Coordinates of C-alpha atoms in Angstrom, one line a residue:
Chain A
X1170 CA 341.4 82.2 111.0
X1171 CA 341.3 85.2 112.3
X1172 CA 338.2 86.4 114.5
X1173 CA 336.3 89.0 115.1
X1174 CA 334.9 89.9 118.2
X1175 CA 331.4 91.8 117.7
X1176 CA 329.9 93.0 120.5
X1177 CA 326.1 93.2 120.7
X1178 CA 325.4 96.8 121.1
X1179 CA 327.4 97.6 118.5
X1180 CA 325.7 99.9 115.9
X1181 CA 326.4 97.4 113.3
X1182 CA 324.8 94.2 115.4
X1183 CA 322.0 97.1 115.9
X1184 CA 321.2 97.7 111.9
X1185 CA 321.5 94.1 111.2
X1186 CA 319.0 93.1 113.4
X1187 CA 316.5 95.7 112.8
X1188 CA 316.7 94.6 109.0
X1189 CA 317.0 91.0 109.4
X1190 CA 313.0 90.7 108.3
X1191 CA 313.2 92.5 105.1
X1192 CA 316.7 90.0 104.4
X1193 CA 314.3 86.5 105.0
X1194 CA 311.7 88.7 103.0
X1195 CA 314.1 89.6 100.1
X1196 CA 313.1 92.9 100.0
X1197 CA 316.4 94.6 101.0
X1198 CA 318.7 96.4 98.4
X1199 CA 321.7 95.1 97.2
X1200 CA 323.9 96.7 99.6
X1201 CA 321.8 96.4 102.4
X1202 CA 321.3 92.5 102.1
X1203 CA 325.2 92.5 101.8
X1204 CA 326.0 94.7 104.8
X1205 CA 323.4 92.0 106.9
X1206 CA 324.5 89.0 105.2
X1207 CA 328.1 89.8 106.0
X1208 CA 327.1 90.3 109.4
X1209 CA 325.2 87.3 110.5
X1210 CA 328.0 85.1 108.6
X1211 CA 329.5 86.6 111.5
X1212 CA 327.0 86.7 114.3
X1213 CA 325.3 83.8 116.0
X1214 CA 322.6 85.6 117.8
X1215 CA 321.5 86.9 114.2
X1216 CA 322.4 83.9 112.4
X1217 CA 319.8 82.2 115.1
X1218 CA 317.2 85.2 114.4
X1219 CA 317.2 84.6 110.9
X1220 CA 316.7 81.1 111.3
X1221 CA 313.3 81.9 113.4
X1222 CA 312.3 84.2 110.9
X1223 CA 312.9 82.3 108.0
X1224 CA 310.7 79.7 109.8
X1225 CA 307.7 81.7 110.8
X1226 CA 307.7 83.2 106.9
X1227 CA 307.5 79.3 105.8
X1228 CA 304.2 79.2 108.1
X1229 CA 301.5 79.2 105.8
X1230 CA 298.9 81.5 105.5
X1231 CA 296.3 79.2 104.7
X1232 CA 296.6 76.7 107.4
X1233 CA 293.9 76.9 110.0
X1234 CA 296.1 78.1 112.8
X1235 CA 296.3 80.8 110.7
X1236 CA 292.5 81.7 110.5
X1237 CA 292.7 84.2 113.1
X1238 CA 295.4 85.8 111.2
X1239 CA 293.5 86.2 108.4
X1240 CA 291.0 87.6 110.0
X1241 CA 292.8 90.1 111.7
X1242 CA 294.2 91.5 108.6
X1243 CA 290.7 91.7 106.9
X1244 CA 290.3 93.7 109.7
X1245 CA 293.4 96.1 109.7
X1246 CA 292.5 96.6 105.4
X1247 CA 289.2 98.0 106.8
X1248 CA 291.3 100.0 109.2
X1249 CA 293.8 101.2 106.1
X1250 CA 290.7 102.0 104.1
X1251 CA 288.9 103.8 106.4
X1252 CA 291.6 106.6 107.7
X1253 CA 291.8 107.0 103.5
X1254 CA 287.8 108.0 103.7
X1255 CA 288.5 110.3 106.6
X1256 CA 291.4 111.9 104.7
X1257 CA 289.3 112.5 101.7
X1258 CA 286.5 113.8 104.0
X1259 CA 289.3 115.9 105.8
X1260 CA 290.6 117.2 102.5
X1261 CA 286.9 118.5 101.4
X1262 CA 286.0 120.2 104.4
X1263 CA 289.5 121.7 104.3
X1264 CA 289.2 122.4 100.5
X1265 CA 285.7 124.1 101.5
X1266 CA 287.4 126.5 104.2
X1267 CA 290.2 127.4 101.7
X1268 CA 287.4 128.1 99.4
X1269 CA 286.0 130.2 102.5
X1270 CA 288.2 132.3 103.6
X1271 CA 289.5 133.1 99.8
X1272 CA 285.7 134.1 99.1
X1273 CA 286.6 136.6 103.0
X1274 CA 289.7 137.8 101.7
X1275 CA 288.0 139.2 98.2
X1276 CA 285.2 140.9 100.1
X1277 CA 287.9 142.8 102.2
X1278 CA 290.0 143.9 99.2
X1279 CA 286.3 145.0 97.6
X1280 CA 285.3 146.9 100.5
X1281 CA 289.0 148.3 101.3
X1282 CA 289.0 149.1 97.5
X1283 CA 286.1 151.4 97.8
X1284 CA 286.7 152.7 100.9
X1285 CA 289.5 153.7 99.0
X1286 CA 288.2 155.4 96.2
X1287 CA 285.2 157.1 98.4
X1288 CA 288.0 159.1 100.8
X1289 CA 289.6 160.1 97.4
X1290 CA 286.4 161.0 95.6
X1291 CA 284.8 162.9 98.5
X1292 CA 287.4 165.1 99.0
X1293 CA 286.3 168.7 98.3
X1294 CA 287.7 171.0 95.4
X1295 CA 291.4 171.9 95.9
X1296 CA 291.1 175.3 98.3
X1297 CA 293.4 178.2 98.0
X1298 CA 296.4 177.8 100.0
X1299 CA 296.6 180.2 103.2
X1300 CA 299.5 180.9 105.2
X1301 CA 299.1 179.8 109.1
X1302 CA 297.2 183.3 110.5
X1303 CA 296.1 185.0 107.2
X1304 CA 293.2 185.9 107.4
X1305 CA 291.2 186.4 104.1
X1306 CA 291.1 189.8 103.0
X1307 CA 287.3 188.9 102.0
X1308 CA 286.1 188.3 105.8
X1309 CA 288.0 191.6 106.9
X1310 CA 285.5 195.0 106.0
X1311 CA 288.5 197.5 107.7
X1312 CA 291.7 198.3 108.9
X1313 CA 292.2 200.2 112.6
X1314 CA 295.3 201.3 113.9
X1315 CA 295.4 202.2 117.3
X1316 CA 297.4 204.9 119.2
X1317 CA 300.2 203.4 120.4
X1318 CA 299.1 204.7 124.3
X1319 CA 296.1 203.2 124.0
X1320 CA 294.9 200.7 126.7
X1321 CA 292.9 197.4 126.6
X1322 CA 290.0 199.0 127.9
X1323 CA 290.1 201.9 125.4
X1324 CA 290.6 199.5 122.2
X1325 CA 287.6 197.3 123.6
X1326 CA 285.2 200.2 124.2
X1327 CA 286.4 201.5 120.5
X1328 CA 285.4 198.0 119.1
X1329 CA 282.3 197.8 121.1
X1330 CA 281.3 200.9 120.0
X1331 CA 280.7 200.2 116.5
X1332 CA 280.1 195.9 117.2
X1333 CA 284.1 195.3 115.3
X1334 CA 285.4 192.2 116.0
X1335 CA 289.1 191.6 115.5
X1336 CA 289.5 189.2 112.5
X1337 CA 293.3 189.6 112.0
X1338 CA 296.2 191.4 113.4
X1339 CA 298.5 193.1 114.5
X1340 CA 300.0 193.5 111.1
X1341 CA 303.9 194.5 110.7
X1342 CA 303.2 198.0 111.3
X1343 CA 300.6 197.5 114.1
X1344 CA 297.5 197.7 112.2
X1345 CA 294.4 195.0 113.2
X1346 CA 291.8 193.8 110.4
X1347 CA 288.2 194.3 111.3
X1348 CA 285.0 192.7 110.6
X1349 CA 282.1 195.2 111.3
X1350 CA 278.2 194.5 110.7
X1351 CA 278.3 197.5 108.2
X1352 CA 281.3 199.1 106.5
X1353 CA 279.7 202.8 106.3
X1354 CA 281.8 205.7 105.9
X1355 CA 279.5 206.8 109.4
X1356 CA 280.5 204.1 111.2
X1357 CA 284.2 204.1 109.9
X1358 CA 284.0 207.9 111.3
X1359 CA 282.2 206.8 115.0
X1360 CA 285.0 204.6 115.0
X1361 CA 287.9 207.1 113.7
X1362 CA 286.1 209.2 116.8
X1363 CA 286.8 207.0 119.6
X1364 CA 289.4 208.0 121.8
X1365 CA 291.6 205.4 121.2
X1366 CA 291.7 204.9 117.7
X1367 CA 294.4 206.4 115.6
X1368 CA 293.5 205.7 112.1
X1369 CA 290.6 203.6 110.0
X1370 CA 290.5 202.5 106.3
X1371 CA 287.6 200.9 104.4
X1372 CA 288.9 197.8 102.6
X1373 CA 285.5 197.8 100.7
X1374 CA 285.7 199.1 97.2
X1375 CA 284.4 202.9 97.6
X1376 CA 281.5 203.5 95.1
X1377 CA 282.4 206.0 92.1
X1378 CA 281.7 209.3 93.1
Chain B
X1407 CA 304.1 95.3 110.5
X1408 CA 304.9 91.6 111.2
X1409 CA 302.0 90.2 109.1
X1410 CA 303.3 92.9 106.1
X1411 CA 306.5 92.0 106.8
X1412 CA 306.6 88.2 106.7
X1413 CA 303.2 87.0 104.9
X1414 CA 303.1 89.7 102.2
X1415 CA 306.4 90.1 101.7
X1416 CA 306.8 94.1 101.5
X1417 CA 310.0 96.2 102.0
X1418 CA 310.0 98.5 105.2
X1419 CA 309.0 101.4 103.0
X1420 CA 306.5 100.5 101.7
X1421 CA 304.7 99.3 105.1
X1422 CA 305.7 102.8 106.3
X1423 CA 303.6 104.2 103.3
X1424 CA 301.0 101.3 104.1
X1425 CA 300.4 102.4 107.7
X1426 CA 301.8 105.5 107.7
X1427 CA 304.7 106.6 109.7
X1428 CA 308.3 106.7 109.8
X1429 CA 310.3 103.7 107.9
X1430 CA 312.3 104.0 111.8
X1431 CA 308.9 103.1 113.2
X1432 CA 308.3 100.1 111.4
X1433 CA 311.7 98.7 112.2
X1434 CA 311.0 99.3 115.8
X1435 CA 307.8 97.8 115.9
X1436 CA 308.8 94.9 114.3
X1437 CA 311.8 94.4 116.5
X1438 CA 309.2 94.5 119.3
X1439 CA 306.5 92.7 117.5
X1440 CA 309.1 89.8 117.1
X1441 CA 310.1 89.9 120.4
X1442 CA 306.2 89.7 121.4
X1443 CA 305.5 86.8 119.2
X1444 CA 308.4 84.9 120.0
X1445 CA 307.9 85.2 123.7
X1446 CA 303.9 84.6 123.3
X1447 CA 305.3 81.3 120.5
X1448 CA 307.7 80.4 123.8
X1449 CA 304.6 80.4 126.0
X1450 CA 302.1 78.3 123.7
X1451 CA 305.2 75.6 122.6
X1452 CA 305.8 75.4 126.3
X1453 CA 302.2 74.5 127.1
X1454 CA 301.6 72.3 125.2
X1455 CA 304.8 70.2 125.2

């Protein structure tokens, strides 16, 4: 006969005895209770643990060495029950913070919704477009073109002189747009007059003559 | 894990689903439960013999 030597840290001495209870209980699978009954043919220390096991199965419940027993698994089915209660409990209070933050989220989307729809609805009427710089032709009441020798000081004292502001300008051939407190032919003239002023045109309609 | 083992007769997986961890767990424990009992057995035999 030939032997086999089978040390005990093996993984296969390991396995067996891990599932040794479940062979003397007759709960393992049909490959399982092979794999372990093949090894403890072979293996005294586990054919002498099965043995034990075997024998403390065979004690019975009932005897009354085995009240305490008994007792101490009412107990742990009270413990099993409870941590069922707790999940249950656990599962509400989560279920009601789901339900929570779901009714959070909708509010958001509501309130993001008409955010929304306010920015779009509150936007005024489409305005004309405008180049950068243009000035509307509406705001400007003249057009002044100054002598081209014409200092700073002599083109302020020729706005002063009639209360012009500069609205827009210098144009492409020098000309600046005006916006005076009346567009009268007489102050058009006072301006025409000032010593720096080469030229000025009324963009107001003239009235028929 | 010794008393649902050996006294009620159920397979490791189900005591895992029983008390709720691992199936790896309940073979450990038992391994040290056995070891426990049959040390705490070796004790109480040796007393009273």
């Amino acid at each position: 006969v030939k032997a086999r030597i089978l040390p005990l840290d093996s993984e296969e001495h390991r396995r067996a005895r891990e599932l040794l209870p479940w062979l003397v209980n007759g709960t393992l699978d049909a490959l399982e209770t092979a794999e372990v009954r093949e090894h403890v043919a072979r293996c005294m220390v586990c054919e002498d643990d099965a043995a034990a096991l075997e024998q403390l199965r065979d004690t019975p419940l009932d005897d009354p060495a085995s009240e305490p027993v008994d007792r101490g698994w009412a107990a742990m089915r009270r413990r099993l029950d409870a941590p069922r209660d707790v999940r249950r409990r656990g599962a509400a209070e989560r279920s009601w913070w789901r339900d929570g933050l779901r009714v959070a989220v909708a509010v958001q989307a509501a309130v993001i919704a008409a955010l929304a729809l306010a920015l779009f609805w509150d936007r005024s009427p489409a305005e004309p477009y405008r180049a950068l710089g243009a000035v509307p032709v509406s705001e400007a009441d003249a057009i002044a073109v100054f002598r081209a020798d014409a200092t700073q000081a002599e083109m302020s004292a020729a706005l002063r002189a009639v209360q012009a502001r500069i609205v827009g300008g210098p144009t492409v051939s020098g000309a600046y747009l005006l916006r005076l407190p009346d567009a009268e032919p007489a102050t058009l003239d006072r301006l025409r007059a000032e010593p720096g002023v080469l030229d000025v045109q009324s963009l107001r309609a003239q009235p028929p003559r | 894990v010794l008393i649902l083992t050996f006294f009620h007769d159920l397979p490791y997986a189900e005591i895992a689903q029983v008390v709720d961890c691992p199936v790896d767990t309940v073979k450990t424990r038992v391994f040290h439960g056995r070891r426990r009992l049959r040390a705490a057995l070796h004790d109480c035999l040796g007393a009273s013999s």
